[in-house]
mmCIF file of C-alpha atoms in Angstrom:
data_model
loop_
_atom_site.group_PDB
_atom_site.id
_atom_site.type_symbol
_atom_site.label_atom_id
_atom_site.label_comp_id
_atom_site.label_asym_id
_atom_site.label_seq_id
_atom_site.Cartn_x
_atom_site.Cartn_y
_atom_site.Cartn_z
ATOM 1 C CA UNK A 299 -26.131 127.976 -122.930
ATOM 2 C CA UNK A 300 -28.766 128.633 -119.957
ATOM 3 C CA UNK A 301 -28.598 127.455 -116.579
ATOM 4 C CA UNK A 302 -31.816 124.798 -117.217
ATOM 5 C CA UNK A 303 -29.598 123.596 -120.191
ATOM 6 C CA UNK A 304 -26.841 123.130 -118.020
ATOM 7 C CA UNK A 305 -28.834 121.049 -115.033
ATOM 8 C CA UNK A 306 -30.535 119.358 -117.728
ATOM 9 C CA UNK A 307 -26.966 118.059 -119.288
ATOM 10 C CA UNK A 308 -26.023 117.592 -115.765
ATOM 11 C CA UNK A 309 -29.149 115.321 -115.062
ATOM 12 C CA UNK A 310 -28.728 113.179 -118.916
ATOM 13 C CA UNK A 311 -24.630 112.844 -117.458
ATOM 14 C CA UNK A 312 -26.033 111.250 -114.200
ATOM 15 C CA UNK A 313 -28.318 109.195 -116.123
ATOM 16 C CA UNK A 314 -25.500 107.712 -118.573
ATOM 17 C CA UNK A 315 -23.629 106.698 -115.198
ATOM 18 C CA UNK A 316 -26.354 104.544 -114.036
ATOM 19 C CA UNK A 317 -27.640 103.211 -117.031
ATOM 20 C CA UNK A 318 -27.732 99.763 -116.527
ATOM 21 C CA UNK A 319 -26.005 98.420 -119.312
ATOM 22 C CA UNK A 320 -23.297 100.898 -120.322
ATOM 23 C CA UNK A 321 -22.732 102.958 -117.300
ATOM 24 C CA UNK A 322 -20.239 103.197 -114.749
ATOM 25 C CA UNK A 323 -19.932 100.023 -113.091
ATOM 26 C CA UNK A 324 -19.046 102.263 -109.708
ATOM 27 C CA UNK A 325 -21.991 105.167 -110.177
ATOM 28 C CA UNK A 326 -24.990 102.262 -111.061
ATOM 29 C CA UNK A 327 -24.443 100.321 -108.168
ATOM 30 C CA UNK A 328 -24.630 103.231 -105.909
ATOM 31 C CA UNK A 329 -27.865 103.701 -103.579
ATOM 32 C CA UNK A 330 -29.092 106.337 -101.384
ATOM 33 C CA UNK A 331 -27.261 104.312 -98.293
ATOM 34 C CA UNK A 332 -23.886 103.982 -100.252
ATOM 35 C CA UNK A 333 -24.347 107.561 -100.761
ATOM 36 C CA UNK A 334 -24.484 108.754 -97.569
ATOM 37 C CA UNK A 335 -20.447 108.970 -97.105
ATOM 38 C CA UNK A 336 -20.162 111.065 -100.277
ATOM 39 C CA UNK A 337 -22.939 113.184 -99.188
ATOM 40 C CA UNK A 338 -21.183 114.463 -95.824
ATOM 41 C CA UNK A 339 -18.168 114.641 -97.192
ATOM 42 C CA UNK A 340 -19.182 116.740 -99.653
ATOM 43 C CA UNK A 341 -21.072 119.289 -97.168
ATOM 44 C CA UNK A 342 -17.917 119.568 -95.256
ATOM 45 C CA UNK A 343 -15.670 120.292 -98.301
ATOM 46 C CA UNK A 344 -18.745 123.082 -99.336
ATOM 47 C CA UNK A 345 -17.811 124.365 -95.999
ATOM 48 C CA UNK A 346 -14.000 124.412 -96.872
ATOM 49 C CA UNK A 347 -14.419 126.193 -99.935
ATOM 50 C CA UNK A 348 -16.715 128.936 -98.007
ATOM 51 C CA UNK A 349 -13.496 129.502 -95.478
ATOM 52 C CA UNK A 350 -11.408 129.150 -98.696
ATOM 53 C CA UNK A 351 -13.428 132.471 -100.521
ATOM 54 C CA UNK A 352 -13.200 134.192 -96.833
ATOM 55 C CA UNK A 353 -10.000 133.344 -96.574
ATOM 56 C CA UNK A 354 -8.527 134.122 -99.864
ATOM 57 C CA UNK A 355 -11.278 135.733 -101.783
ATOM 58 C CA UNK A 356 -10.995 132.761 -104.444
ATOM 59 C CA UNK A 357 -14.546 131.674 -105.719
ATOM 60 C CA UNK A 358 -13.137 128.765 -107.455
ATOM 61 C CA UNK A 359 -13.272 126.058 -104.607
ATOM 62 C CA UNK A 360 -16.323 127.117 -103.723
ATOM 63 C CA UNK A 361 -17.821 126.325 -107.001
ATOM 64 C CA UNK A 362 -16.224 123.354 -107.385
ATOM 65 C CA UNK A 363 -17.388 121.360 -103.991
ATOM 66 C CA UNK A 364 -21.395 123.690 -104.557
ATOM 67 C CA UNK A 365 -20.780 121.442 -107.839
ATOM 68 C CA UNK A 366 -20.168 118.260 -106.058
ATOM 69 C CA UNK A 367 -22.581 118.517 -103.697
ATOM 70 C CA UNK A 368 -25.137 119.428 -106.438
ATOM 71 C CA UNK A 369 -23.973 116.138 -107.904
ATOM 72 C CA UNK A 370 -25.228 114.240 -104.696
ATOM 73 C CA UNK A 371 -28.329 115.724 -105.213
ATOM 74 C CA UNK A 372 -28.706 114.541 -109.151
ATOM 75 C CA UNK A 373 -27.746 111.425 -107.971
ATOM 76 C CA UNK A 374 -29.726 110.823 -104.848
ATOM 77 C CA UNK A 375 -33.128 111.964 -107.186
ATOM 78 C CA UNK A 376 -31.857 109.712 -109.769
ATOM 79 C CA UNK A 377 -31.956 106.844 -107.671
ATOM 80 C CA UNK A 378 -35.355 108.392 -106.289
ATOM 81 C CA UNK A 379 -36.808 108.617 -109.525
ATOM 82 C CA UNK A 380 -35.277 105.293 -110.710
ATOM 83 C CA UNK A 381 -37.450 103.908 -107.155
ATOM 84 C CA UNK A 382 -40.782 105.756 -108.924
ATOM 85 C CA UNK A 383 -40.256 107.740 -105.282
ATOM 86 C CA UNK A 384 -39.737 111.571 -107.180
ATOM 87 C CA UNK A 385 -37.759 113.297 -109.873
ATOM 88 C CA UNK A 386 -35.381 115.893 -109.436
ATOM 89 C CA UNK A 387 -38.134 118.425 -110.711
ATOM 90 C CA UNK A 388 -40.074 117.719 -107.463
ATOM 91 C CA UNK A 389 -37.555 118.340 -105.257
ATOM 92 C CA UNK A 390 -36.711 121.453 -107.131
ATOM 93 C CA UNK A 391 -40.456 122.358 -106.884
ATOM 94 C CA UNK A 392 -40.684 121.128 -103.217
ATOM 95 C CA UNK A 393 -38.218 123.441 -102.015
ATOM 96 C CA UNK A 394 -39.437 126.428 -104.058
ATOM 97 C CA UNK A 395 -43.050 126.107 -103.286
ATOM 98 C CA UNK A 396 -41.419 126.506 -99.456
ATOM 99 C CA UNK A 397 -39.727 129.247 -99.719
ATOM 100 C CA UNK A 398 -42.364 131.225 -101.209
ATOM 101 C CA UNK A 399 -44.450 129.774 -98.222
ATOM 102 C CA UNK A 400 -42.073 130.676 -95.460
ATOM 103 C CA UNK A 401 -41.525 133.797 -97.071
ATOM 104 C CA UNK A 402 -44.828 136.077 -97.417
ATOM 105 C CA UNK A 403 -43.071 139.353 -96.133
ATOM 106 C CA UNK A 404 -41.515 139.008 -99.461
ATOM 107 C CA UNK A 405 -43.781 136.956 -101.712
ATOM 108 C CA UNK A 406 -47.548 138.270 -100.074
ATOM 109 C CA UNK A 407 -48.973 141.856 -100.491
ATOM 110 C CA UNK A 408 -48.301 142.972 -97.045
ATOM 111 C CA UNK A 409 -45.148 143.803 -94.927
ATOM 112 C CA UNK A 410 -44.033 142.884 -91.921
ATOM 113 C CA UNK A 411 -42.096 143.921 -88.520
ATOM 114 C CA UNK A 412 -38.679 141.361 -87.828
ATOM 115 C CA UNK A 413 -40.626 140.330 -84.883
ATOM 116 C CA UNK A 414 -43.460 139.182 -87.512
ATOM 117 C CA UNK A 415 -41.202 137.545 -90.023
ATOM 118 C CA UNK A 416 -39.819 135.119 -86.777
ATOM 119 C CA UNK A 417 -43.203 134.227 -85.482
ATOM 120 C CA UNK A 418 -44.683 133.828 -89.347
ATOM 121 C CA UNK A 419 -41.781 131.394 -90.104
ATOM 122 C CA UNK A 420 -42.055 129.860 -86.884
ATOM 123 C CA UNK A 421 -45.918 129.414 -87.612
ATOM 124 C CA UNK A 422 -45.830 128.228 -90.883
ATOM 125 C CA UNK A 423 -43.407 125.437 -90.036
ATOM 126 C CA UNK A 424 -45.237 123.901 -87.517
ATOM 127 C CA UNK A 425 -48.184 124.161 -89.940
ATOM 128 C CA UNK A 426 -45.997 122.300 -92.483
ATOM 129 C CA UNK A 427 -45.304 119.684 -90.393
ATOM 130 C CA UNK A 428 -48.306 119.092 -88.449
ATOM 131 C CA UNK A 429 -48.734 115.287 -88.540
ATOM 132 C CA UNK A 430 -45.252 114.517 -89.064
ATOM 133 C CA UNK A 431 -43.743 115.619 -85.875
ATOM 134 C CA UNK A 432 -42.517 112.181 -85.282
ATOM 135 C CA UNK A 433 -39.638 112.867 -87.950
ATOM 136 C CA UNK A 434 -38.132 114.851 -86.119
ATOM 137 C CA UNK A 435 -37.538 112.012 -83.909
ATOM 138 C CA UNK A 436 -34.788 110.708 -86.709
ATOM 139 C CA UNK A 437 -32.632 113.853 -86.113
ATOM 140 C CA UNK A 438 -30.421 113.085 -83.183
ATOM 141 C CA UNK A 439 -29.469 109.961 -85.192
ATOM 142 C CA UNK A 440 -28.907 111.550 -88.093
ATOM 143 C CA UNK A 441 -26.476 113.695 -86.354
ATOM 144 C CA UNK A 442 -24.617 111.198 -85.040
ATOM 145 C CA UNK A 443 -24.467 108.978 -88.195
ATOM 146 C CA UNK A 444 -23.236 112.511 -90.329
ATOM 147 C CA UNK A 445 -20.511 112.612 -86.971
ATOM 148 C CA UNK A 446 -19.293 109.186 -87.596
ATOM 149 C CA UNK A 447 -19.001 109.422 -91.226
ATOM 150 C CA UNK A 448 -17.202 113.171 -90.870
ATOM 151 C CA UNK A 449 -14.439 110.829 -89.118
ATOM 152 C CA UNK A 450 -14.586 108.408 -91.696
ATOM 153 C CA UNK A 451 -13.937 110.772 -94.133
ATOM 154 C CA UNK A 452 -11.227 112.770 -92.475
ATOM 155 C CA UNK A 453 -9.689 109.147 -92.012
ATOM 156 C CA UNK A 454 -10.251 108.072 -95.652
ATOM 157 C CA UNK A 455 -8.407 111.830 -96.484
ATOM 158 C CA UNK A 456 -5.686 111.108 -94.231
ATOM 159 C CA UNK A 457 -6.449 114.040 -91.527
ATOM 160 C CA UNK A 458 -6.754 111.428 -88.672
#
């Protein structure tokens, strides 16, 4: 089986969770607030299973929590595209078309110095997110919020 097969049964698996009438009664409920909990703890046990591989050399907690944390994203796009907000194809495209952006020492037709590749990146963000500066506002809040639901989670997994 390919990989697209293998997102796409991943995607029709989500889908059968939240469909309305025979899903999970836990997974259709869920929104992108609900989410949030899952979503951090998720990152943090991606983290774990990094240490885990450097640690022990043992890939197989690492795939597991990439795995759950790829399941956030299904689900959070889900819900998007249930909203008529995006589909999981647009975020895939979103962050592709950006790396190819940020990334012309490797995608353009000419090279350049380290000192280049900072500034270019540097430039082509700001470019990105001309007009939108105010998001950036949200971040200090966010950080806090992802703080406060790390010690949820280490609560909920008995580590308090």
């Amino acid at each position: 089986m390919d990989n697209n097969a293998e997102i796409t049964r991943l995607k029709n698996i989500v889908a059968a969770l939240r469909d309305k009438e025979n899903g999970c009664p836990w997974d259709k409920v869920q929104t992108h607030e609900s989410l949030k909990p899952y979503c951090i703890e998720e990152a943090a046990e991606v983290i774990s299973g990094i240490n885990i591989l450097n640690e022990t050399g043992s890939p197989d907690n690492l795939k597991e929590e990439l795995g759950d944390l790829l399941l956030q994203i299904v689900l959070h796009a889900g819900i998007a595209e249930e909203e008529g907000l995006f589909t999981f194809e647009d975020v895939a495209k979103t962050v592709a078309d950006k790396m190819v952006r940020r990334h012309p020492h490797v995608f353009g037709d000419r090279e350049y110095t380290g000192e280049e590749i900072h500034a270019s990146w540097k430039e082509i963000k700001a470019r990105e997110k001309e007009g939108r500066e105010w998001e950036e506002n949200y971040l200090p809040g966010a950080f806090d919020e992802a703080a406060h639901l790390i010690e949820v989670a280490k609560k909920r997994k008995g580590f308090d």
